[in-house]
Amino acid sequence: NLIKDALKNLDIEVTEISLAHPADMKMGDYSSNVAMICAKALKKSPRDLAAQIAAEILRLNTDKNIEKIEASAGFINFYLSRKFFADSIEDILNQGENVGKNDVLSGKKIMIEYTDPNPFKLFHIGHFNSNTIGESISRIIEWNGAEIKRACYQGDVGMHVAKAVWAMKNGANTKEAYAIGSRAFDENKVAKKEIDEINKKIYERSDEKINEIYDRGFRETMEAFEDIYKILGTKFDF
């Protein structure tokens, strides 16, 4: 608005004003190339026009939210003041839990899939990383008015499950089962053959004993995951 008012006072017409964050913070909090855009039509030097516009903006800056305005090689750089940041913090505190809430995505239905740990395996730092990012994205989009559905895809069949079930069948507990089964699969030909057979039986649900071990292991790991989700503040819809 300050730029628009300054251009109006200087009888300069422009249809679009762009503001960007400079890559180098030494160049200000915001930067505009409006002088470079207008200079050719006005037959003026971008450097001189930037200085003229900057001076007018500074004159209009009565609320002192901008501490400094500099013209540099045709660009106009803006440095926000301590007053602006102090007022912003006060505004954030006054809004409380509703800070930043808006309806720009109202009416949108969006599903976010994240975390995706596999049953029969431990929840590791990669899953935590995915959960942190996915939950953040979900909350931001939700705060912008969209209806969010959170989804977590678990690989509940496959060789990793067969390896864990084989180890549990041979006395391992759920937490250590996958590591033991995976090592046996790589090092023991007999175990490899047995794990291949177990993998087929899991798909087919054809062996009562295997089904019993599978159901117990699945339940235990999913309960452990749910305990972690409670700590992290995540609740999945799917």
JSON list of C-alpha atoms in Angstrom, two decimals:
[
{"chain": "A", "resi": 1, "resn": "ASN", "atom": "CA", "xyz": [0.00, 0.00, 0.00]},
{"chain": "A", "resi": 2, "resn": "LEU", "atom": "CA", "xyz": [2.87, 2.37, 0.74]},
{"chain": "A", "resi": 3, "resn": "ILE", "atom": "CA", "xyz": [4.36, 1.65, -2.69]},
{"chain": "A", "resi": 4, "resn": "LYS", "atom": "CA", "xyz": [0.99, 2.21, -4.39]},
{"chain": "A", "resi": 5, "resn": "ASP", "atom": "CA", "xyz": [0.45, 5.51, -2.57]},
{"chain": "A", "resi": 6, "resn": "ALA", "atom": "CA", "xyz": [3.96, 6.68, -3.38]},
{"chain": "A", "resi": 7, "resn": "LEU", "atom": "CA", "xyz": [3.54, 5.85, -7.09]},
{"chain": "A", "resi": 8, "resn": "LYS", "atom": "CA", "xyz": [0.20, 7.63, -7.15]},
{"chain": "A", "resi": 9, "resn": "ASN", "atom": "CA", "xyz": [1.74, 10.76, -5.61]},
{"chain": "A", "resi": 10, "resn": "LEU", "atom": "CA", "xyz": [4.49, 10.63, -8.23]},
{"chain": "A", "resi": 11, "resn": "ASP", "atom": "CA", "xyz": [1.98, 10.17, -11.10]},
{"chain": "A", "resi": 12, "resn": "ILE", "atom": "CA", "xyz": [3.42, 6.75, -11.96]},
{"chain": "A", "resi": 13, "resn": "GLU", "atom": "CA", "xyz": [1.01, 4.06, -13.18]},
{"chain": "A", "resi": 14, "resn": "VAL", "atom": "CA", "xyz": [1.73, 0.39, -12.62]},
{"chain": "A", "resi": 15, "resn": "THR", "atom": "CA", "xyz": [-0.63, -2.60, -12.77]},
{"chain": "A", "resi": 16, "resn": "GLU", "atom": "CA", "xyz": [1.32, -5.06, -10.63]},
{"chain": "A", "resi": 17, "resn": "ILE", "atom": "CA", "xyz": [3.72, -4.67, -7.72]},
{"chain": "A", "resi": 18, "resn": "SER", "atom": "CA", "xyz": [5.93, -7.57, -6.69]},
{"chain": "A", "resi": 19, "resn": "LEU", "atom": "CA", "xyz": [7.55, -7.98, -3.28]},
{"chain": "A", "resi": 20, "resn": "ALA", "atom": "CA", "xyz": [10.11, -10.65, -2.49]},
{"chain": "A", "resi": 21, "resn": "HIS", "atom": "CA", "xyz": [12.34, -11.70, 0.38]},
{"chain": "A", "resi": 22, "resn": "PRO", "atom": "CA", "xyz": [15.97, -11.06, -0.66]},
{"chain": "A", "resi": 23, "resn": "ALA", "atom": "CA", "xyz": [18.21, -14.13, -0.51]},
{"chain": "A", "resi": 24, "resn": "ASP", "atom": "CA", "xyz": [20.64, -12.05, 1.56]},
{"chain": "A", "resi": 25, "resn": "MET", "atom": "CA", "xyz": [18.97, -10.58, 4.66]},
{"chain": "A", "resi": 26, "resn": "LYS", "atom": "CA", "xyz": [21.48, -7.72, 4.55]},
{"chain": "A", "resi": 27, "resn": "MET", "atom": "CA", "xyz": [19.42, -6.46, 1.60]},
{"chain": "A", "resi": 28, "resn": "GLY", "atom": "CA", "xyz": [16.33, -6.05, 3.76]},
{"chain": "A", "resi": 29, "resn": "ASP", "atom": "CA", "xyz": [13.23, -7.98, 4.80]},
{"chain": "A", "resi": 30, "resn": "TYR", "atom": "CA", "xyz": [11.49, -7.21, 1.50]},
{"chain": "A", "resi": 31, "resn": "SER", "atom": "CA", "xyz": [12.59, -5.96, -1.89]},
{"chain": "A", "resi": 32, "resn": "SER", "atom": "CA", "xyz": [10.70, -4.57, -4.90]},
{"chain": "A", "resi": 33, "resn": "ASN", "atom": "CA", "xyz": [11.77, -4.13, -8.53]},
{"chain": "A", "resi": 34, "resn": "VAL", "atom": "CA", "xyz": [8.92, -1.69, -9.28]},
{"chain": "A", "resi": 35, "resn": "ALA", "atom": "CA", "xyz": [11.37, 1.06, -10.31]},
{"chain": "A", "resi": 36, "resn": "MET", "atom": "CA", "xyz": [12.99, -1.24, -12.86]},
{"chain": "A", "resi": 37, "resn": "ILE", "atom": "CA", "xyz": [9.57, -2.11, -14.29]},
{"chain": "A", "resi": 38, "resn": "CYS", "atom": "CA", "xyz": [8.53, 1.56, -14.63]},
{"chain": "A", "resi": 39, "resn": "ALA", "atom": "CA", "xyz": [11.84, 3.09, -15.66]},
{"chain": "A", "resi": 40, "resn": "LYS", "atom": "CA", "xyz": [11.73, 2.20, -19.36]},
{"chain": "A", "resi": 41, "resn": "ALA", "atom": "CA", "xyz": [8.26, 3.65, -19.95]},
{"chain": "A", "resi": 42, "resn": "LEU", "atom": "CA", "xyz": [9.20, 6.83, -18.06]},
{"chain": "A", "resi": 43, "resn": "LYS", "atom": "CA", "xyz": [12.57, 7.04, -19.84]},
{"chain": "A", "resi": 44, "resn": "LYS", "atom": "CA", "xyz": [14.36, 7.30, -16.52]},
{"chain": "A", "resi": 45, "resn": "SER", "atom": "CA", "xyz": [17.31, 5.57, -14.93]},
{"chain": "A", "resi": 46, "resn": "PRO", "atom": "CA", "xyz": [16.10, 2.67, -12.71]},
{"chain": "A", "resi": 47, "resn": "ARG", "atom": "CA", "xyz": [18.60, 3.78, -10.09]},
{"chain": "A", "resi": 48, "resn": "ASP", "atom": "CA", "xyz": [17.31, 7.38, -10.03]},
{"chain": "A", "resi": 49, "resn": "LEU", "atom": "CA", "xyz": [13.66, 6.32, -10.11]},
{"chain": "A", "resi": 50, "resn": "ALA", "atom": "CA", "xyz": [14.19, 3.85, -7.27]},
{"chain": "A", "resi": 51, "resn": "ALA", "atom": "CA", "xyz": [15.72, 6.62, -5.15]},
{"chain": "A", "resi": 52, "resn": "GLN", "atom": "CA", "xyz": [12.77, 8.92, -5.94]},
{"chain": "A", "resi": 53, "resn": "ILE", "atom": "CA", "xyz": [10.16, 6.29, -5.07]},
{"chain": "A", "resi": 54, "resn": "ALA", "atom": "CA", "xyz": [12.04, 5.25, -1.91]},
{"chain": "A", "resi": 55, "resn": "ALA", "atom": "CA", "xyz": [12.12, 8.86, -0.69]},
{"chain": "A", "resi": 56, "resn": "GLU", "atom": "CA", "xyz": [8.35, 9.21, -1.19]},
{"chain": "A", "resi": 57, "resn": "ILE", "atom": "CA", "xyz": [7.62, 5.91, 0.56]},
{"chain": "A", "resi": 58, "resn": "LEU", "atom": "CA", "xyz": [9.78, 6.98, 3.50]},
{"chain": "A", "resi": 59, "resn": "ARG", "atom": "CA", "xyz": [7.81, 10.24, 3.73]},
{"chain": "A", "resi": 60, "resn": "LEU", "atom": "CA", "xyz": [4.54, 8.27, 3.87]},
{"chain": "A", "resi": 61, "resn": "ASN", "atom": "CA", "xyz": [5.85, 5.82, 6.46]},
{"chain": "A", "resi": 62, "resn": "THR", "atom": "CA", "xyz": [4.07, 7.51, 9.37]},
{"chain": "A", "resi": 63, "resn": "ASP", "atom": "CA", "xyz": [3.35, 4.35, 11.41]},
{"chain": "A", "resi": 64, "resn": "LYS", "atom": "CA", "xyz": [7.11, 3.61, 11.53]},
{"chain": "A", "resi": 65, "resn": "ASN", "atom": "CA", "xyz": [6.66, -0.08, 10.73]},
{"chain": "A", "resi": 66, "resn": "ILE", "atom": "CA", "xyz": [9.54, 0.32, 8.29]},
{"chain": "A", "resi": 67, "resn": "GLU", "atom": "CA", "xyz": [12.81, 1.35, 9.88]},
{"chain": "A", "resi": 68, "resn": "LYS", "atom": "CA", "xyz": [14.80, 1.97, 6.72]},
{"chain": "A", "resi": 69, "resn": "ILE", "atom": "CA", "xyz": [14.24, 2.10, 2.95]},
{"chain": "A", "resi": 70, "resn": "GLU", "atom": "CA", "xyz": [17.17, 1.89, 0.56]},
{"chain": "A", "resi": 71, "resn": "ALA", "atom": "CA", "xyz": [17.42, 2.23, -3.22]},
{"chain": "A", "resi": 72, "resn": "SER", "atom": "CA", "xyz": [20.06, -0.11, -4.61]},
{"chain": "A", "resi": 73, "resn": "ALA", "atom": "CA", "xyz": [20.79, -0.64, -8.33]},
{"chain": "A", "resi": 74, "resn": "GLY", "atom": "CA", "xyz": [17.15, -0.09, -9.24]},
{"chain": "A", "resi": 75, "resn": "PHE", "atom": "CA", "xyz": [15.73, -2.17, -6.40]},
{"chain": "A", "resi": 76, "resn": "ILE", "atom": "CA", "xyz": [13.95, -0.75, -3.36]},
{"chain": "A", "resi": 77, "resn": "ASN", "atom": "CA", "xyz": [14.83, -2.58, -0.14]},
{"chain": "A", "resi": 78, "resn": "PHE", "atom": "CA", "xyz": [12.68, -2.42, 3.00]},
{"chain": "A", "resi": 79, "resn": "TYR", "atom": "CA", "xyz": [13.90, -3.05, 6.55]},
{"chain": "A", "resi": 80, "resn": "LEU", "atom": "CA", "xyz": [11.12, -3.70, 9.07]},
{"chain": "A", "resi": 81, "resn": "SER", "atom": "CA", "xyz": [11.38, -1.93, 12.41]},
{"chain": "A", "resi": 82, "resn": "ARG", "atom": "CA", "xyz": [11.56, -3.28, 15.95]},
{"chain": "A", "resi": 83, "resn": "LYS", "atom": "CA", "xyz": [8.16, -1.64, 16.45]},
{"chain": "A", "resi": 84, "resn": "PHE", "atom": "CA", "xyz": [6.70, -3.82, 13.68]},
{"chain": "A", "resi": 85, "resn": "PHE", "atom": "CA", "xyz": [8.02, -7.04, 15.23]},
{"chain": "A", "resi": 86, "resn": "ALA", "atom": "CA", "xyz": [6.97, -6.01, 18.75]},
{"chain": "A", "resi": 87, "resn": "ASP", "atom": "CA", "xyz": [3.46, -5.15, 17.53]},
{"chain": "A", "resi": 88, "resn": "SER", "atom": "CA", "xyz": [3.32, -8.44, 15.59]},
{"chain": "A", "resi": 89, "resn": "ILE", "atom": "CA", "xyz": [4.18, -10.46, 18.71]},
{"chain": "A", "resi": 90, "resn": "GLU", "atom": "CA", "xyz": [1.53, -8.59, 20.70]},
{"chain": "A", "resi": 91, "resn": "ASP", "atom": "CA", "xyz": [-1.02, -9.28, 17.95]},
{"chain": "A", "resi": 92, "resn": "ILE", "atom": "CA", "xyz": [-0.09, -12.98, 17.92]},
{"chain": "A", "resi": 93, "resn": "LEU", "atom": "CA", "xyz": [-0.46, -13.22, 21.70]},
{"chain": "A", "resi": 94, "resn": "ASN", "atom": "CA", "xyz": [-3.82, -11.44, 21.61]},
{"chain": "A", "resi": 95, "resn": "GLN", "atom": "CA", "xyz": [-5.15, -13.86, 18.97]},
{"chain": "A", "resi": 96, "resn": "GLY", "atom": "CA", "xyz": [-4.15, -16.83, 21.13]},
{"chain": "A", "resi": 97, "resn": "GLU", "atom": "CA", "xyz": [-4.96, -20.19, 19.59]},
{"chain": "A", "resi": 98, "resn": "ASN", "atom": "CA", "xyz": [-6.62, -18.56, 16.56]},
{"chain": "A", "resi": 99, "resn": "VAL", "atom": "CA", "xyz": [-3.44, -16.93, 15.24]},
{"chain": "A", "resi": 100, "resn": "GLY", "atom": "CA", "xyz": [-3.16, -17.24, 11.47]},
{"chain": "A", "resi": 101, "resn": "LYS", "atom": "CA", "xyz": [-6.53, -18.95, 11.09]},
{"chain": "A", "resi": 102, "resn": "ASN", "atom": "CA", "xyz": [-8.30, -18.17, 7.81]},
{"chain": "A", "resi": 103, "resn": "ASP", "atom": "CA", "xyz": [-10.66, -19.66, 5.20]},
{"chain": "A", "resi": 104, "resn": "VAL", "atom": "CA", "xyz": [-8.66, -19.42, 1.95]},
{"chain": "A", "resi": 105, "resn": "LEU", "atom": "CA", "xyz": [-9.02, -23.21, 1.46]},
{"chain": "A", "resi": 106, "resn": "SER", "atom": "CA", "xyz": [-12.63, -23.41, 2.65]},
{"chain": "A", "resi": 107, "resn": "GLY", "atom": "CA", "xyz": [-14.58, -26.09, 0.77]},
{"chain": "A", "resi": 108, "resn": "LYS", "atom": "CA", "xyz": [-11.45, -28.07, -0.18]},
{"chain": "A", "resi": 109, "resn": "LYS", "atom": "CA", "xyz": [-11.08, -31.71, 0.87]},
{"chain": "A", "resi": 110, "resn": "ILE", "atom": "CA", "xyz": [-7.45, -32.79, 1.13]},
{"chain": "A", "resi": 111, "resn": "MET", "atom": "CA", "xyz": [-5.88, -36.08, 2.21]},
{"chain": "A", "resi": 112, "resn": "ILE", "atom": "CA", "xyz": [-2.32, -36.15, 3.55]},
{"chain": "A", "resi": 113, "resn": "GLU", "atom": "CA", "xyz": [-0.48, -39.49, 3.82]},
{"chain": "A", "resi": 114, "resn": "TYR", "atom": "CA", "xyz": [2.51, -39.65, 6.14]},
{"chain": "A", "resi": 115, "resn": "THR", "atom": "CA", "xyz": [4.53, -41.57, 8.77]},
{"chain": "A", "resi": 116, "resn": "ASP", "atom": "CA", "xyz": [3.90, -45.04, 7.23]},
{"chain": "A", "resi": 117, "resn": "PRO", "atom": "CA", "xyz": [5.70, -47.34, 9.70]},
{"chain": "A", "resi": 118, "resn": "ASN", "atom": "CA", "xyz": [5.47, -51.05, 8.97]},
{"chain": "A", "resi": 119, "resn": "PRO", "atom": "CA", "xyz": [3.96, -53.48, 11.49]},
{"chain": "A", "resi": 120, "resn": "PHE", "atom": "CA", "xyz": [6.50, -55.97, 12.90]},
{"chain": "A", "resi": 121, "resn": "LYS", "atom": "CA", "xyz": [9.27, -53.36, 12.55]},
{"chain": "A", "resi": 122, "resn": "LEU", "atom": "CA", "xyz": [10.40, -50.62, 14.92]},
{"chain": "A", "resi": 123, "resn": "PHE", "atom": "CA", "xyz": [9.30, -47.01, 14.58]},
{"chain": "A", "resi": 124, "resn": "HIS", "atom": "CA", "xyz": [12.54, -45.19, 13.65]},
{"chain": "A", "resi": 125, "resn": "ILE", "atom": "CA", "xyz": [13.79, -41.63, 13.08]},
{"chain": "A", "resi": 126, "resn": "GLY", "atom": "CA", "xyz": [12.66, -41.67, 9.42]},
{"chain": "A", "resi": 127, "resn": "HIS", "atom": "CA", "xyz": [9.08, -42.30, 10.51]},
{"chain": "A", "resi": 128, "resn": "PHE", "atom": "CA", "xyz": [9.38, -39.54, 13.11]},
{"chain": "A", "resi": 129, "resn": "ASN", "atom": "CA", "xyz": [10.66, -37.17, 10.42]},
{"chain": "A", "resi": 130, "resn": "SER", "atom": "CA", "xyz": [7.77, -38.06, 8.10]},
{"chain": "A", "resi": 131, "resn": "ASN", "atom": "CA", "xyz": [5.29, -37.64, 10.96]},
{"chain": "A", "resi": 132, "resn": "THR", "atom": "CA", "xyz": [6.64, -34.21, 11.88]},
{"chain": "A", "resi": 133, "resn": "ILE", "atom": "CA", "xyz": [6.43, -32.95, 8.29]},
{"chain": "A", "resi": 134, "resn": "GLY", "atom": "CA", "xyz": [3.08, -34.58, 7.52]},
{"chain": "A", "resi": 135, "resn": "GLU", "atom": "CA", "xyz": [1.42, -33.40, 10.72]},
{"chain": "A", "resi": 136, "resn": "SER", "atom": "CA", "xyz": [2.74, -29.85, 10.19]},
{"chain": "A", "resi": 137, "resn": "ILE", "atom": "CA", "xyz": [1.42, -29.75, 6.61]},
{"chain": "A", "resi": 138, "resn": "SER", "atom": "CA", "xyz": [-1.93, -31.15, 7.77]},
{"chain": "A", "resi": 139, "resn": "ARG", "atom": "CA", "xyz": [-2.33, -28.55, 10.51]},
{"chain": "A", "resi": 140, "resn": "ILE", "atom": "CA", "xyz": [-1.33, -25.64, 8.26]},
{"chain": "A", "resi": 141, "resn": "ILE", "atom": "CA", "xyz": [-3.78, -26.67, 5.52]},
{"chain": "A", "resi": 142, "resn": "GLU", "atom": "CA", "xyz": [-6.48, -27.35, 8.12]},
{"chain": "A", "resi": 143, "resn": "TRP", "atom": "CA", "xyz": [-5.88, -23.88, 9.64]},
{"chain": "A", "resi": 144, "resn": "ASN", "atom": "CA", "xyz": [-6.48, -22.43, 6.17]},
{"chain": "A", "resi": 145, "resn": "GLY", "atom": "CA", "xyz": [-10.03, -23.83, 6.19]},
{"chain": "A", "resi": 146, "resn": "ALA", "atom": "CA", "xyz": [-9.71, -27.14, 4.33]},
{"chain": "A", "resi": 147, "resn": "GLU", "atom": "CA", "xyz": [-11.21, -30.42, 5.50]},
{"chain": "A", "resi": 148, "resn": "ILE", "atom": "CA", "xyz": [-8.19, -32.67, 6.17]},
{"chain": "A", "resi": 149, "resn": "LYS", "atom": "CA", "xyz": [-8.07, -36.45, 6.26]},
{"chain": "A", "resi": 150, "resn": "ARG", "atom": "CA", "xyz": [-4.89, -37.99, 7.65]},
{"chain": "A", "resi": 151, "resn": "ALA", "atom": "CA", "xyz": [-3.81, -41.33, 6.18]},
{"chain": "A", "resi": 152, "resn": "CYS", "atom": "CA", "xyz": [-1.08, -43.76, 7.22]},
{"chain": "A", "resi": 153, "resn": "TYR", "atom": "CA", "xyz": [-0.17, -46.64, 4.92]},
{"chain": "A", "resi": 154, "resn": "GLN", "atom": "CA", "xyz": [1.15, -49.70, 6.71]},
{"chain": "A", "resi": 155, "resn": "GLY", "atom": "CA", "xyz": [2.83, -52.53, 4.82]},
{"chain": "A", "resi": 156, "resn": "ASP", "atom": "CA", "xyz": [1.05, -55.31, 6.70]},
{"chain": "A", "resi": 157, "resn": "VAL", "atom": "CA", "xyz": [2.10, -58.14, 4.36]},
{"chain": "A", "resi": 158, "resn": "GLY", "atom": "CA", "xyz": [5.37, -58.93, 2.62]},
{"chain": "A", "resi": 159, "resn": "MET", "atom": "CA", "xyz": [8.76, -60.43, 3.31]},
{"chain": "A", "resi": 160, "resn": "HIS", "atom": "CA", "xyz": [9.48, -58.16, 6.27]},
{"chain": "A", "resi": 161, "resn": "VAL", "atom": "CA", "xyz": [6.38, -59.57, 7.98]},
{"chain": "A", "resi": 162, "resn": "ALA", "atom": "CA", "xyz": [7.29, -63.16, 7.11]},
{"chain": "A", "resi": 163, "resn": "LYS", "atom": "CA", "xyz": [10.79, -62.72, 8.56]},
{"chain": "A", "resi": 164, "resn": "ALA", "atom": "CA", "xyz": [9.34, -61.35, 11.81]},
{"chain": "A", "resi": 165, "resn": "VAL", "atom": "CA", "xyz": [6.69, -64.08, 12.07]},
{"chain": "A", "resi": 166, "resn": "TRP", "atom": "CA", "xyz": [9.36, -66.76, 11.50]},
{"chain": "A", "resi": 167, "resn": "ALA", "atom": "CA", "xyz": [11.43, -65.34, 14.36]},
{"chain": "A", "resi": 168, "resn": "MET", "atom": "CA", "xyz": [8.39, -65.12, 16.65]},
{"chain": "A", "resi": 169, "resn": "LYS", "atom": "CA", "xyz": [7.52, -68.71, 15.77]},
{"chain": "A", "resi": 170, "resn": "ASN", "atom": "CA", "xyz": [11.00, -69.57, 16.99]},
{"chain": "A", "resi": 171, "resn": "GLY", "atom": "CA", "xyz": [10.65, -67.72, 20.31]},
{"chain": "A", "resi": 172, "resn": "ALA", "atom": "CA", "xyz": [11.61, -64.09, 19.56]},
{"chain": "A", "resi": 173, "resn": "ASN", "atom": "CA", "xyz": [9.56, -61.22, 20.95]},
{"chain": "A", "resi": 174, "resn": "THR", "atom": "CA", "xyz": [7.84, -58.75, 18.64]},
{"chain": "A", "resi": 175, "resn": "LYS", "atom": "CA", "xyz": [10.40, -55.96, 19.12]},
{"chain": "A", "resi": 176, "resn": "GLU", "atom": "CA", "xyz": [13.43, -58.01, 18.08]},
{"chain": "A", "resi": 177, "resn": "ALA", "atom": "CA", "xyz": [11.69, -60.40, 15.66]},
{"chain": "A", "resi": 178, "resn": "TYR", "atom": "CA", "xyz": [12.32, -58.61, 12.36]},
{"chain": "A", "resi": 179, "resn": "ALA", "atom": "CA", "xyz": [16.07, -58.17, 12.96]},
{"chain": "A", "resi": 180, "resn": "ILE", "atom": "CA", "xyz": [16.47, -61.83, 13.89]},
{"chain": "A", "resi": 181, "resn": "GLY", "atom": "CA", "xyz": [14.37, -63.06, 10.97]},
{"chain": "A", "resi": 182, "resn": "SER", "atom": "CA", "xyz": [16.13, -60.80, 8.47]},
{"chain": "A", "resi": 183, "resn": "ARG", "atom": "CA", "xyz": [19.54, -62.06, 9.57]},
{"chain": "A", "resi": 184, "resn": "ALA", "atom": "CA", "xyz": [18.42, -65.69, 9.38]},
{"chain": "A", "resi": 185, "resn": "PHE", "atom": "CA", "xyz": [16.96, -65.13, 5.89]},
{"chain": "A", "resi": 186, "resn": "ASP", "atom": "CA", "xyz": [20.34, -63.87, 4.64]},
{"chain": "A", "resi": 187, "resn": "GLU", "atom": "CA", "xyz": [22.52, -66.42, 6.41]},
{"chain": "A", "resi": 188, "resn": "ASN", "atom": "CA", "xyz": [20.53, -69.65, 6.68]},
{"chain": "A", "resi": 189, "resn": "LYS", "atom": "CA", "xyz": [19.18, -71.50, 3.62]},
{"chain": "A", "resi": 190, "resn": "VAL", "atom": "CA", "xyz": [16.74, -73.57, 5.70]},
{"chain": "A", "resi": 191, "resn": "ALA", "atom": "CA", "xyz": [15.39, -70.45, 7.40]},
{"chain": "A", "resi": 192, "resn": "LYS", "atom": "CA", "xyz": [15.09, -68.71, 4.02]},
{"chain": "A", "resi": 193, "resn": "LYS", "atom": "CA", "xyz": [12.95, -71.55, 2.68]},
{"chain": "A", "resi": 194, "resn": "GLU", "atom": "CA", "xyz": [10.76, -71.54, 5.79]},
{"chain": "A", "resi": 195, "resn": "ILE", "atom": "CA", "xyz": [10.31, -67.76, 5.60]},
{"chain": "A", "resi": 196, "resn": "ASP", "atom": "CA", "xyz": [9.28, -68.00, 1.93]},
{"chain": "A", "resi": 197, "resn": "GLU", "atom": "CA", "xyz": [6.63, -70.55, 2.92]},
{"chain": "A", "resi": 198, "resn": "ILE", "atom": "CA", "xyz": [5.43, -68.40, 5.81]},
{"chain": "A", "resi": 199, "resn": "ASN", "atom": "CA", "xyz": [5.13, -65.44, 3.44]},
{"chain": "A", "resi": 200, "resn": "LYS", "atom": "CA", "xyz": [2.73, -67.42, 1.22]},
{"chain": "A", "resi": 201, "resn": "LYS", "atom": "CA", "xyz": [0.70, -68.59, 4.22]},
{"chain": "A", "resi": 202, "resn": "ILE", "atom": "CA", "xyz": [0.33, -65.01, 5.51]},
{"chain": "A", "resi": 203, "resn": "TYR", "atom": "CA", "xyz": [-1.13, -63.93, 2.16]},
{"chain": "A", "resi": 204, "resn": "GLU", "atom": "CA", "xyz": [-3.43, -66.95, 2.06]},
{"chain": "A", "resi": 205, "resn": "ARG", "atom": "CA", "xyz": [-4.34, -66.91, 5.79]},
{"chain": "A", "resi": 206, "resn": "SER", "atom": "CA", "xyz": [-4.05, -70.66, 5.41]},
{"chain": "A", "resi": 207, "resn": "ASP", "atom": "CA", "xyz": [-2.21, -71.66, 8.61]},
{"chain": "A", "resi": 208, "resn": "GLU", "atom": "CA", "xyz": [-3.90, -71.28, 11.99]},
{"chain": "A", "resi": 209, "resn": "LYS", "atom": "CA", "xyz": [-0.64, -71.09, 13.97]},
{"chain": "A", "resi": 210, "resn": "ILE", "atom": "CA", "xyz": [0.88, -68.53, 11.59]},
{"chain": "A", "resi": 211, "resn": "ASN", "atom": "CA", "xyz": [-2.34, -66.50, 11.69]},
{"chain": "A", "resi": 212, "resn": "GLU", "atom": "CA", "xyz": [-2.21, -66.48, 15.50]},
{"chain": "A", "resi": 213, "resn": "ILE", "atom": "CA", "xyz": [1.39, -65.23, 15.56]},
{"chain": "A", "resi": 214, "resn": "TYR", "atom": "CA", "xyz": [0.67, -62.67, 12.84]},
{"chain": "A", "resi": 215, "resn": "ASP", "atom": "CA", "xyz": [-2.41, -61.29, 14.62]},
{"chain": "A", "resi": 216, "resn": "ARG", "atom": "CA", "xyz": [-0.53, -60.99, 17.92]},
{"chain": "A", "resi": 217, "resn": "GLY", "atom": "CA", "xyz": [2.47, -59.28, 16.34]},
{"chain": "A", "resi": 218, "resn": "PHE", "atom": "CA", "xyz": [0.30, -56.93, 14.30]},
{"chain": "A", "resi": 219, "resn": "ARG", "atom": "CA", "xyz": [-1.74, -55.95, 17.36]},
{"chain": "A", "resi": 220, "resn": "GLU", "atom": "CA", "xyz": [1.34, -55.34, 19.53]},
{"chain": "A", "resi": 221, "resn": "THR", "atom": "CA", "xyz": [3.15, -53.15, 16.99]},
{"chain": "A", "resi": 222, "resn": "MET", "atom": "CA", "xyz": [0.03, -51.15, 16.13]},
{"chain": "A", "resi": 223, "resn": "GLU", "atom": "CA", "xyz": [-0.62, -50.52, 19.83]},
{"chain": "A", "resi": 224, "resn": "ALA", "atom": "CA", "xyz": [2.99, -49.33, 20.18]},
{"chain": "A", "resi": 225, "resn": "PHE", "atom": "CA", "xyz": [2.54, -47.01, 17.20]},
{"chain": "A", "resi": 226, "resn": "GLU", "atom": "CA", "xyz": [-0.66, -45.60, 18.71]},
{"chain": "A", "resi": 227, "resn": "ASP", "atom": "CA", "xyz": [1.21, -44.80, 21.94]},
{"chain": "A", "resi": 228, "resn": "ILE", "atom": "CA", "xyz": [3.76, -42.84, 19.88]},
{"chain": "A", "resi": 229, "resn": "TYR", "atom": "CA", "xyz": [1.01, -41.02, 17.93]},
{"chain": "A", "resi": 230, "resn": "LYS", "atom": "CA", "xyz": [-0.56, -39.90, 21.21]},
{"chain": "A", "resi": 231, "resn": "ILE", "atom": "CA", "xyz": [2.76, -38.38, 22.29]},
{"chain": "A", "resi": 232, "resn": "LEU", "atom": "CA", "xyz": [3.16, -36.70, 18.89]},
{"chain": "A", "resi": 233, "resn": "GLY", "atom": "CA", "xyz": [-0.43, -35.40, 18.79]},
{"chain": "A", "resi": 234, "resn": "THR", "atom": "CA", "xyz": [-1.37, -37.30, 15.62]},
{"chain": "A", "resi": 235, "resn": "LYS", "atom": "CA", "xyz": [-4.69, -39.08, 14.99]},
{"chain": "A", "resi": 236, "resn": "PHE", "atom": "CA", "xyz": [-5.15, -40.82, 11.65]},
{"chain": "A", "resi": 237, "resn": "ASP", "atom": "CA", "xyz": [-8.50, -41.09, 9.85]},
{"chain": "A", "resi": 238, "resn": "PHE", "atom": "CA", "xyz": [-7.37, -43.90, 7.59]}
]
